[in-house]
Short mmCIF file of N, CA, C and O in Angstrom, two decimals:
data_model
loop_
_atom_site.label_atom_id
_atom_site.label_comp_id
_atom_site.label_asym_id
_atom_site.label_seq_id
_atom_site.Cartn_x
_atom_site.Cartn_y
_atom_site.Cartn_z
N UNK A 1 20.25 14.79 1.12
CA UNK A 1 19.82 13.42 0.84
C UNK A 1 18.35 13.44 0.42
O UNK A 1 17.49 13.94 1.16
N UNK A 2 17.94 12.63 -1.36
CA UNK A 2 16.69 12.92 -0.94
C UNK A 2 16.33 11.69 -0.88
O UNK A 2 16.99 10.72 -1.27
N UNK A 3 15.13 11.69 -0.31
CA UNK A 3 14.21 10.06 -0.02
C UNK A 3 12.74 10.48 -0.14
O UNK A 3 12.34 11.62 -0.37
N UNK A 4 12.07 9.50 0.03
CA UNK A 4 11.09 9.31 -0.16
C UNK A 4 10.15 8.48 0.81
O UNK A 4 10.35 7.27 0.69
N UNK A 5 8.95 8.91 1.96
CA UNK A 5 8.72 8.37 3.09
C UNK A 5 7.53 8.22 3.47
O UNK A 5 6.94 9.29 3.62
N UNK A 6 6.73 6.94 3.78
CA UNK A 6 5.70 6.41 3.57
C UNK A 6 4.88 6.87 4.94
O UNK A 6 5.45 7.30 5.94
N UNK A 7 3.88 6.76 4.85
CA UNK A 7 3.38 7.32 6.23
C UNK A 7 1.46 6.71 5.93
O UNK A 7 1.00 6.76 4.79
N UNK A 8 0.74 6.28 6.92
CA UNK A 8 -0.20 5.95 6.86
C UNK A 8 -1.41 3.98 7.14
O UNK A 8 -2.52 3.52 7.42
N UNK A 9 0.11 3.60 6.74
CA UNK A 9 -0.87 2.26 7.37
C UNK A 9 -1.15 1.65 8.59
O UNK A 9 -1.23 2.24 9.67
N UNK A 10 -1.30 0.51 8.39
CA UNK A 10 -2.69 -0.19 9.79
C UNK A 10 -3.14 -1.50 9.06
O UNK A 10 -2.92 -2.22 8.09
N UNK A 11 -4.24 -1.29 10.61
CA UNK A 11 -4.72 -2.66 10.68
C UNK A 11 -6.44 -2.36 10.60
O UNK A 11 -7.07 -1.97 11.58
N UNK A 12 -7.05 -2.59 9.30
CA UNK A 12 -8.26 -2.01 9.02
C UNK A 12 -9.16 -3.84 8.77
O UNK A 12 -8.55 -4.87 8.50
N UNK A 13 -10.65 -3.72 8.97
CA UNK A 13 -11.73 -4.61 8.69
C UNK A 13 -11.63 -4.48 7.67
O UNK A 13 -10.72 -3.71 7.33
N UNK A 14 -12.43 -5.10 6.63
CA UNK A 14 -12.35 -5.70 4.84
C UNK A 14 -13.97 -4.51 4.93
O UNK A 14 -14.96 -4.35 5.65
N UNK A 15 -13.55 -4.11 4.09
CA UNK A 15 -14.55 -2.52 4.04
C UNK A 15 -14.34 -1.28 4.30
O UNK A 15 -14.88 -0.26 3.86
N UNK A 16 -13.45 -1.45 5.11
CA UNK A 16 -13.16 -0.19 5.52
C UNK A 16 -12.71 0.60 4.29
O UNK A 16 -13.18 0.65 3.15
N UNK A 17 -11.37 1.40 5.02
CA UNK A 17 -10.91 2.43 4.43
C UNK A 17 -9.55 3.17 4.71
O UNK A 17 -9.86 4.05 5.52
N UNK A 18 -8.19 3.26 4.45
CA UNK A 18 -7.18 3.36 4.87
C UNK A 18 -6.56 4.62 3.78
O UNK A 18 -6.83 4.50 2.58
N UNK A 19 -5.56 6.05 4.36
CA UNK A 19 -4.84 6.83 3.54
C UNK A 19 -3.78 6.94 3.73
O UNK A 19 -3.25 7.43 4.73
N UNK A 20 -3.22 6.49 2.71
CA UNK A 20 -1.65 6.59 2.94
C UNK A 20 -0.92 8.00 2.07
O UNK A 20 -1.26 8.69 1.11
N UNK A 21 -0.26 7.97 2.60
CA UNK A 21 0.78 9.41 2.62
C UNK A 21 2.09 9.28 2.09
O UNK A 21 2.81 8.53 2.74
N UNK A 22 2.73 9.92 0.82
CA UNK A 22 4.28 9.76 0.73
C UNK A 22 4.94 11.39 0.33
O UNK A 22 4.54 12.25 -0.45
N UNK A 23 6.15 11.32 1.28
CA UNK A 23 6.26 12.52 0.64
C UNK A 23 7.68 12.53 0.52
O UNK A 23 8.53 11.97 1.22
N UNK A 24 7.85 13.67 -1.03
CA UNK A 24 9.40 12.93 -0.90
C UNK A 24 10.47 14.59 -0.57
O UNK A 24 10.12 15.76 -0.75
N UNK A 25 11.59 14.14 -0.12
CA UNK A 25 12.06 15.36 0.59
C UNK A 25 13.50 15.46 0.12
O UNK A 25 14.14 14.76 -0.66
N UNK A 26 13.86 16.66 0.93
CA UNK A 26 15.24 16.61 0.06
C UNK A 26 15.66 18.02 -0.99
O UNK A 26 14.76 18.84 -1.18
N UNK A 27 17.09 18.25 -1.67
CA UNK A 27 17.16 18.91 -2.85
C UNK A 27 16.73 18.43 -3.84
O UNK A 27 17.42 17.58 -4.40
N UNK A 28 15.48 18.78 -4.38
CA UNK A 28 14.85 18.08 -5.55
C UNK A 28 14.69 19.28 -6.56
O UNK A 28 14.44 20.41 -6.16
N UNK A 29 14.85 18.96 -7.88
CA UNK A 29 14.51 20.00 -9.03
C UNK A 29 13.03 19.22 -9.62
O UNK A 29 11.95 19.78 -9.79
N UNK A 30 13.15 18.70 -9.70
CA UNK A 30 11.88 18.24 -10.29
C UNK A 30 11.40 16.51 -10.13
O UNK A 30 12.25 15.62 -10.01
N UNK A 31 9.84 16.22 -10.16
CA UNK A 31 9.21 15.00 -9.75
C UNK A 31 8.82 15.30 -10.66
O UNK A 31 8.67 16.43 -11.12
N UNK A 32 8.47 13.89 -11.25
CA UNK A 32 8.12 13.16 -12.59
C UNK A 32 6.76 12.57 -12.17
O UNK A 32 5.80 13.32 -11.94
N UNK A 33 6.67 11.03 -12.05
CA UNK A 33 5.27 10.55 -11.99
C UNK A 33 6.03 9.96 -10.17
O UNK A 33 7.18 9.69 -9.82
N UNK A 34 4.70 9.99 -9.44
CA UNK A 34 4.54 9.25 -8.23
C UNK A 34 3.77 7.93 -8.19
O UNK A 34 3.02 7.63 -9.12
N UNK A 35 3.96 7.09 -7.04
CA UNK A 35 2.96 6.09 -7.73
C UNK A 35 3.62 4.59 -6.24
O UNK A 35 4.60 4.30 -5.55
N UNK A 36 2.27 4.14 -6.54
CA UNK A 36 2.19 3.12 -5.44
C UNK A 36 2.58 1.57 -5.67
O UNK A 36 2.34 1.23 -6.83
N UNK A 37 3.05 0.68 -4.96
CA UNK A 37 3.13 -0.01 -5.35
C UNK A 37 3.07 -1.29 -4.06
O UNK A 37 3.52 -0.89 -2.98
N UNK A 38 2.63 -2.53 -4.06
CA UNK A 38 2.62 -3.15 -3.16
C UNK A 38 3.54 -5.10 -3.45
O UNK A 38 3.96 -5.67 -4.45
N UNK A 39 3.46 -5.47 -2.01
CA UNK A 39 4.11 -6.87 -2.13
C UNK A 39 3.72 -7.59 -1.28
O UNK A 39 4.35 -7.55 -0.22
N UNK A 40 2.69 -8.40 -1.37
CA UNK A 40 1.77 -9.37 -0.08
C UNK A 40 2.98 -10.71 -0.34
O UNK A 40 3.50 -11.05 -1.40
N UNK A 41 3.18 -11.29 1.08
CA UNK A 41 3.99 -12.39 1.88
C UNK A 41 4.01 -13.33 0.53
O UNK A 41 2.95 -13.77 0.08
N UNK A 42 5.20 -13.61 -0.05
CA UNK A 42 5.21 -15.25 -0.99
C UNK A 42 4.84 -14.15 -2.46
O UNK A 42 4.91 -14.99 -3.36
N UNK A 43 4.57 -13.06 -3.03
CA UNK A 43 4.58 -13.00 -4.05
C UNK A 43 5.16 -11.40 -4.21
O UNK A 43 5.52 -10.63 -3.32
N UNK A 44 5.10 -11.18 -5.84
CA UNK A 44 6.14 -10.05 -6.56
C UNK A 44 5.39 -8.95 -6.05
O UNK A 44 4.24 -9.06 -5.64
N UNK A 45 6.17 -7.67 -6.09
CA UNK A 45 5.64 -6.93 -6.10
C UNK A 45 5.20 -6.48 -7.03
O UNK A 45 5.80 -6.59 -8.10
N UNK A 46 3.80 -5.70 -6.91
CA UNK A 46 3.09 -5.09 -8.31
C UNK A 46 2.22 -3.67 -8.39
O UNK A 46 1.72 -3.08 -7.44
N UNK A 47 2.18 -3.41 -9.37
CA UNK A 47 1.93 -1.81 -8.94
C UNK A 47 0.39 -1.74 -8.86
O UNK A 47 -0.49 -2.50 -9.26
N UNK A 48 0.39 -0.18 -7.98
CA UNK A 48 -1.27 -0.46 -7.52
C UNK A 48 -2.06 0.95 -8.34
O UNK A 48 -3.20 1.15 -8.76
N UNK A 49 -0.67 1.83 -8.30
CA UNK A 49 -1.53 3.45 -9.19
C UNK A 49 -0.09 4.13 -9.39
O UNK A 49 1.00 3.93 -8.84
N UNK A 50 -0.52 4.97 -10.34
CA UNK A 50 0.60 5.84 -10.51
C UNK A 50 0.00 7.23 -11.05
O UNK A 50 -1.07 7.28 -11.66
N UNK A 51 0.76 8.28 -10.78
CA UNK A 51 -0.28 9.71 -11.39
C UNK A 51 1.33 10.53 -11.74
O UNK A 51 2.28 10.61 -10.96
N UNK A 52 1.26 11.01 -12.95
CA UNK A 52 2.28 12.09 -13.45
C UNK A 52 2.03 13.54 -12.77
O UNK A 52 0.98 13.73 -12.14
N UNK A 53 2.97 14.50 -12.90
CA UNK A 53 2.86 15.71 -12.29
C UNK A 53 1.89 16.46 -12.99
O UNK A 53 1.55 17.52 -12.48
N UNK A 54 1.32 16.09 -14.19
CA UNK A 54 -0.30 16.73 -14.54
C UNK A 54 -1.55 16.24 -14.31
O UNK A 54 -2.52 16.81 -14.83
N UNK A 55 -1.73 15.08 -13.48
CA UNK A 55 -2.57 15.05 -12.79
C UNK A 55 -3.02 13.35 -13.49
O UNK A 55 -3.65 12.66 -12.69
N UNK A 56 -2.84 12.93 -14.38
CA UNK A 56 -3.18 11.91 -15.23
C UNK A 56 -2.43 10.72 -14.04
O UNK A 56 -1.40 10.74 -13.36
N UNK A 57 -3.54 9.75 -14.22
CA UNK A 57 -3.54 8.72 -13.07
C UNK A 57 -3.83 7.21 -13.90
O UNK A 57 -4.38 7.08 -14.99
N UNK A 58 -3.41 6.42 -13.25
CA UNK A 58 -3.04 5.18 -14.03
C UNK A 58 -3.46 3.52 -12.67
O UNK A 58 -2.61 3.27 -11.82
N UNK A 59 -3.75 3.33 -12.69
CA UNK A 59 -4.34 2.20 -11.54
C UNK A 59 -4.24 0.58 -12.32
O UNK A 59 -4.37 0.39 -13.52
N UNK A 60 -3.91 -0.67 -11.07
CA UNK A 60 -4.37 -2.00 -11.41
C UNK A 60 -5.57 -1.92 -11.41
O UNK A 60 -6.21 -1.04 -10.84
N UNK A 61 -6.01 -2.85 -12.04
CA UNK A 61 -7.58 -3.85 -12.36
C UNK A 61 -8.00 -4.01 -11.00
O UNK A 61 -9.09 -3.63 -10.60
N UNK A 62 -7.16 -4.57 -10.30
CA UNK A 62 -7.57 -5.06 -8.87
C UNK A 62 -8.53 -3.79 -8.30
O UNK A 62 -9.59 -3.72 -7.66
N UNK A 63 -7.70 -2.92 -8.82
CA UNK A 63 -7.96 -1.72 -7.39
C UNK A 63 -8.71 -0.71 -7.77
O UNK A 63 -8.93 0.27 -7.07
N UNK A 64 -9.31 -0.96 -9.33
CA UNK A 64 -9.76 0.74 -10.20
C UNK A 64 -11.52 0.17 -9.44
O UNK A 64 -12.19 -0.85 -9.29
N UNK A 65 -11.57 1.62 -9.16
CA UNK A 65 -13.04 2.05 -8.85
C UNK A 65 -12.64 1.76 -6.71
O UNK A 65 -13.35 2.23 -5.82
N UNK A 66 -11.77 1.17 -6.56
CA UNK A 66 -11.69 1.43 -4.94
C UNK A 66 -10.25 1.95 -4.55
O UNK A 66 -9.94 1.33 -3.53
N UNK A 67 -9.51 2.57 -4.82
CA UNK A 67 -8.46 3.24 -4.67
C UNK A 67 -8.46 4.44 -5.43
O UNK A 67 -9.10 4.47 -6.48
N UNK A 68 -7.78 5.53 -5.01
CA UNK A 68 -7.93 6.78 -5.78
C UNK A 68 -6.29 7.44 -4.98
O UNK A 68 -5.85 7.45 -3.83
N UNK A 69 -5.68 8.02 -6.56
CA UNK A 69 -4.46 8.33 -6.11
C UNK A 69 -4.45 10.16 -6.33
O UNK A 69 -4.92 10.71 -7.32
N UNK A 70 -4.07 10.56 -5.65
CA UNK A 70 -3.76 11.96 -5.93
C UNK A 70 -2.23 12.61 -5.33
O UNK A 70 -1.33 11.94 -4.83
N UNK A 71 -2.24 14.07 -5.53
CA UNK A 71 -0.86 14.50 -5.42
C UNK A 71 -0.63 15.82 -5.02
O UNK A 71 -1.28 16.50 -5.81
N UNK A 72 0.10 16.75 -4.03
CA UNK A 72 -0.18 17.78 -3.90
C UNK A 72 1.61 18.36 -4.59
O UNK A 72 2.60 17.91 -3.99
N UNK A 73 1.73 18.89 -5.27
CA UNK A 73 3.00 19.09 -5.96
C UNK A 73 3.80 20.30 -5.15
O UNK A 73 4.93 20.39 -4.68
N UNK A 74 2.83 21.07 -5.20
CA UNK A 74 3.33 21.84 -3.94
C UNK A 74 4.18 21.37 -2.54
O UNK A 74 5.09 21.97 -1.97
N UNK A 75 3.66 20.36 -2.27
CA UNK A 75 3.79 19.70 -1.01
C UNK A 75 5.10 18.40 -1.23
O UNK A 75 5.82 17.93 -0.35
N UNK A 76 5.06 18.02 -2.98
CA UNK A 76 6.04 16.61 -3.00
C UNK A 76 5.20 15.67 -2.60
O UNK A 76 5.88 14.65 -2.46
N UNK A 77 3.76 15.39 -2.26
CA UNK A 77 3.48 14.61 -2.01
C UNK A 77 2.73 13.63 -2.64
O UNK A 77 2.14 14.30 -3.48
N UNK A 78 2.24 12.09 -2.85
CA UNK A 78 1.50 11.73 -3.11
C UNK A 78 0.38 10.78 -1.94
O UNK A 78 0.59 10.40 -0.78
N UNK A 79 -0.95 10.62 -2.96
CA UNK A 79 -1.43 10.35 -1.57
C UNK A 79 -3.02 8.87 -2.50
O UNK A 79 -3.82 8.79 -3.43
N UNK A 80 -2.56 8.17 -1.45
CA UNK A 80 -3.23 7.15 -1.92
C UNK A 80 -4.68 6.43 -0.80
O UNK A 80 -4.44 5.84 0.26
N UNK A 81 -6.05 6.67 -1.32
CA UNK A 81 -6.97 6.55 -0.73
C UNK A 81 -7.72 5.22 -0.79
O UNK A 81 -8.61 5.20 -1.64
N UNK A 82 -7.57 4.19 -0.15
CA UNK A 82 -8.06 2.76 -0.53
C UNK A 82 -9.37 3.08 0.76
O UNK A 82 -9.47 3.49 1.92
N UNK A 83 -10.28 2.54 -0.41
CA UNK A 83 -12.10 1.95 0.67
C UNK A 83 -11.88 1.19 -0.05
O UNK A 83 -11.21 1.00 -1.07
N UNK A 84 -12.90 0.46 0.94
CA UNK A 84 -13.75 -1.21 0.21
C UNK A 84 -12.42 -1.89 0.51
O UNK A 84 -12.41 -2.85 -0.26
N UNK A 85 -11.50 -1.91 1.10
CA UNK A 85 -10.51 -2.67 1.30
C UNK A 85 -10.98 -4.12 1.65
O UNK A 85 -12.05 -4.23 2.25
N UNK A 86 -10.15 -5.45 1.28
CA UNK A 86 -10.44 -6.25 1.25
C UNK A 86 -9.31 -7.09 1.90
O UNK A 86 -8.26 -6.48 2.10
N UNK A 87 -9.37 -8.44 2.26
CA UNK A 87 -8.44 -9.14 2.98
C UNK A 87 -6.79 -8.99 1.88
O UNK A 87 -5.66 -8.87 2.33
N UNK A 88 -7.23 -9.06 0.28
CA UNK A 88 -6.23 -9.28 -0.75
C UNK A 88 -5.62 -8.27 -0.91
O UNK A 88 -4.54 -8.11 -1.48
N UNK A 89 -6.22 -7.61 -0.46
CA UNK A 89 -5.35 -5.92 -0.24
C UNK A 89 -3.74 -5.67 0.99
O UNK A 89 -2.86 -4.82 1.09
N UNK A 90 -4.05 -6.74 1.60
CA UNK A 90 -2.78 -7.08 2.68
C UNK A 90 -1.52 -7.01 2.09
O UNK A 90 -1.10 -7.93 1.39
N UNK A 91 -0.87 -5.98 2.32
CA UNK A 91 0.79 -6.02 1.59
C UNK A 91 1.43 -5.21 2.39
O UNK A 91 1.02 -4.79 3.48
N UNK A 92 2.60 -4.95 1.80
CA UNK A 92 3.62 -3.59 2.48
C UNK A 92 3.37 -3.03 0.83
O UNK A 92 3.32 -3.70 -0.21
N UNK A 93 3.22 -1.27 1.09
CA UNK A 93 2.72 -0.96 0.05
C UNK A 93 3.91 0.29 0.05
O UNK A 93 4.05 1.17 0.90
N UNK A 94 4.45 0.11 -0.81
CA UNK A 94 5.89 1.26 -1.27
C UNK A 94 5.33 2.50 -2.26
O UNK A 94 4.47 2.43 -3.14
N UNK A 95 5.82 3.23 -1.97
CA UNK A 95 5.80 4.69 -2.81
C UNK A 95 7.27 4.96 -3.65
O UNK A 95 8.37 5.11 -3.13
N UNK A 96 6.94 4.98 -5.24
CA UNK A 96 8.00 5.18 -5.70
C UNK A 96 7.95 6.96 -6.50
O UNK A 96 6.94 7.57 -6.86
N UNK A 97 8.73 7.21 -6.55
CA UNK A 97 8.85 8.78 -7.07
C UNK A 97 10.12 8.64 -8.06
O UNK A 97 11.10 7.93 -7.84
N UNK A 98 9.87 9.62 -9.40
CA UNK A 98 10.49 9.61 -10.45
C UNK A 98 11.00 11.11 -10.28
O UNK A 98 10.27 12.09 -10.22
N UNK A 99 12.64 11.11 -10.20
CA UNK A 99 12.83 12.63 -9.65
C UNK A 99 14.35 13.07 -10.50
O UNK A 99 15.34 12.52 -10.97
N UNK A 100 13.89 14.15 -10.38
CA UNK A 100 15.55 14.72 -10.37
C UNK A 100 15.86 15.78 -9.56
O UNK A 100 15.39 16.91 -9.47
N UNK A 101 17.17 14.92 -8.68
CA UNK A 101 17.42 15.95 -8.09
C UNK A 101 18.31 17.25 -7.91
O UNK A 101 19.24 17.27 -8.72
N UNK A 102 18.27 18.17 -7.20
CA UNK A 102 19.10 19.20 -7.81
C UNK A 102 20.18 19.49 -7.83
O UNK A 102 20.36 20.70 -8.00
N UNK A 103 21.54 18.54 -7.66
CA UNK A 103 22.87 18.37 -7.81
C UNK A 103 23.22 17.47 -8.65
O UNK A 103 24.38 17.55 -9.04
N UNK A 104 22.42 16.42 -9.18
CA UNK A 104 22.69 16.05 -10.26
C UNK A 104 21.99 15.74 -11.32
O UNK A 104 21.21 14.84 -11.02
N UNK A 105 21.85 16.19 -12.94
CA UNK A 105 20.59 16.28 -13.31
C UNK A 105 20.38 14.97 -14.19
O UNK A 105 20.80 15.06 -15.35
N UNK A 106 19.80 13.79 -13.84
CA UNK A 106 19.73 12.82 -14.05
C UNK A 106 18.04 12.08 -13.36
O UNK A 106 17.82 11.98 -12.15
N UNK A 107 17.32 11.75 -14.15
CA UNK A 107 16.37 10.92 -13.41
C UNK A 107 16.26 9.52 -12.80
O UNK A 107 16.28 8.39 -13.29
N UNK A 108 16.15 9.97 -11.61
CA UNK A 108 16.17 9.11 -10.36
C UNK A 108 14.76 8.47 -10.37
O UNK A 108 13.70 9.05 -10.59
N UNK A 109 14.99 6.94 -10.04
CA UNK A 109 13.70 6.28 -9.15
C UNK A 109 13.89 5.99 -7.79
O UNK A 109 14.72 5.13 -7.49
N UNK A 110 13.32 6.51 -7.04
CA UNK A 110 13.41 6.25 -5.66
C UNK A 110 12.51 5.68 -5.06
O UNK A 110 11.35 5.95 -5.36
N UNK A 111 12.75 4.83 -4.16
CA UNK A 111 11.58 3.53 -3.25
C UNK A 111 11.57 4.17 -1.89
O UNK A 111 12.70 4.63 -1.72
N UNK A 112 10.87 4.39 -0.90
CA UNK A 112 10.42 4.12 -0.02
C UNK A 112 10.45 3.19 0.97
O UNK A 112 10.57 2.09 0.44
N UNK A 113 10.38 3.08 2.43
CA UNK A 113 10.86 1.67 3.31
C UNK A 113 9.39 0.98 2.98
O UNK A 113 9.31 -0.25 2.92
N UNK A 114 8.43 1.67 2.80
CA UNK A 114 7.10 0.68 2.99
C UNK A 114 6.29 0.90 4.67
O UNK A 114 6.59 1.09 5.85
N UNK A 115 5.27 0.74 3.91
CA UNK A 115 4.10 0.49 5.13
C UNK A 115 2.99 -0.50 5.11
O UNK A 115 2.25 -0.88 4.21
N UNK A 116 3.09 -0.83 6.49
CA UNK A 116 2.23 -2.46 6.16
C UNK A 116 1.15 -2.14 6.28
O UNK A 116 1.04 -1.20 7.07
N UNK A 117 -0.37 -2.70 5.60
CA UNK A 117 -1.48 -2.71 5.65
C UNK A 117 -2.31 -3.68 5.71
O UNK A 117 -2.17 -4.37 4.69
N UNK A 118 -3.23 -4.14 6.50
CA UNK A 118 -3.37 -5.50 6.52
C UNK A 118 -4.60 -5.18 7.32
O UNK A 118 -4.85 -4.54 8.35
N UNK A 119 -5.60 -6.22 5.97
CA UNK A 119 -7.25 -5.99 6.11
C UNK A 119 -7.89 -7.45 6.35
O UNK A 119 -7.94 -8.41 5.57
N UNK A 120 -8.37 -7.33 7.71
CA UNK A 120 -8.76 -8.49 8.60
C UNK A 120 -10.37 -9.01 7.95
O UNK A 120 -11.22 -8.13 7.86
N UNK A 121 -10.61 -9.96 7.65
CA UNK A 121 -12.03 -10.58 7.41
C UNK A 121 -13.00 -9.84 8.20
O UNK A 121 -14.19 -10.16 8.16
#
């Protein structure tokens, strides 16, 4: 079975600084792009970064210059570093992974349960 599994949030002050963790597991042949994505109470979800397996990284407006996404490929993992966090930053923040896995060769998007993060005034 493969999945994909969020690891890292909390309950941080507006400044701080929070790292979240995804890693995805399983028979996998190959990961495509990884990438974050969030959904605060009453609205859509929307994406926050995304980085391909060569290292090229892609971020919202909201979040460029205070979030930084990286990836250890070795590991399946991606890993998402928010400072300067702010109250608007409050969501459940999902990890999606672009995969194929190794029984059937087809590219998969896979979601994550989510982890809540939520940045107090």
């Amino acid at each position: 079975q493969v999945q994909v599994v969020e690891s890292g949030g909390g309950l941080v002050q507006a400044g701080g600084s929070l790292r979240l963790s995804c890693a995805a597991s399983g028979s996998i042949f190959s990961i495509n792009t990884m990438g974050w994505a969030r959904q605060a109470p009453g609205k859509e979800r929307e994406k926050v970064a995304s980085i391909t397996s060569g290292g090229m990284a892609n971020y919202a407006d909201s979040v460029k210059g205070r979030f930084t996404i990286s990836r250890d490929n070795a590991k399946n993992t991606v890993y998402l570093q928010m400072n300067s966090l702010k109250p608007e930053d409050t969501a459940v923040y999902y990890c999606n992974a672009l995969l194929v896995p190794s029984d059937t060769p087809a590219l998969r998007s896979l979601w994550g349960q989510g982890t809540q993060v939520t940045v107090s005034p």
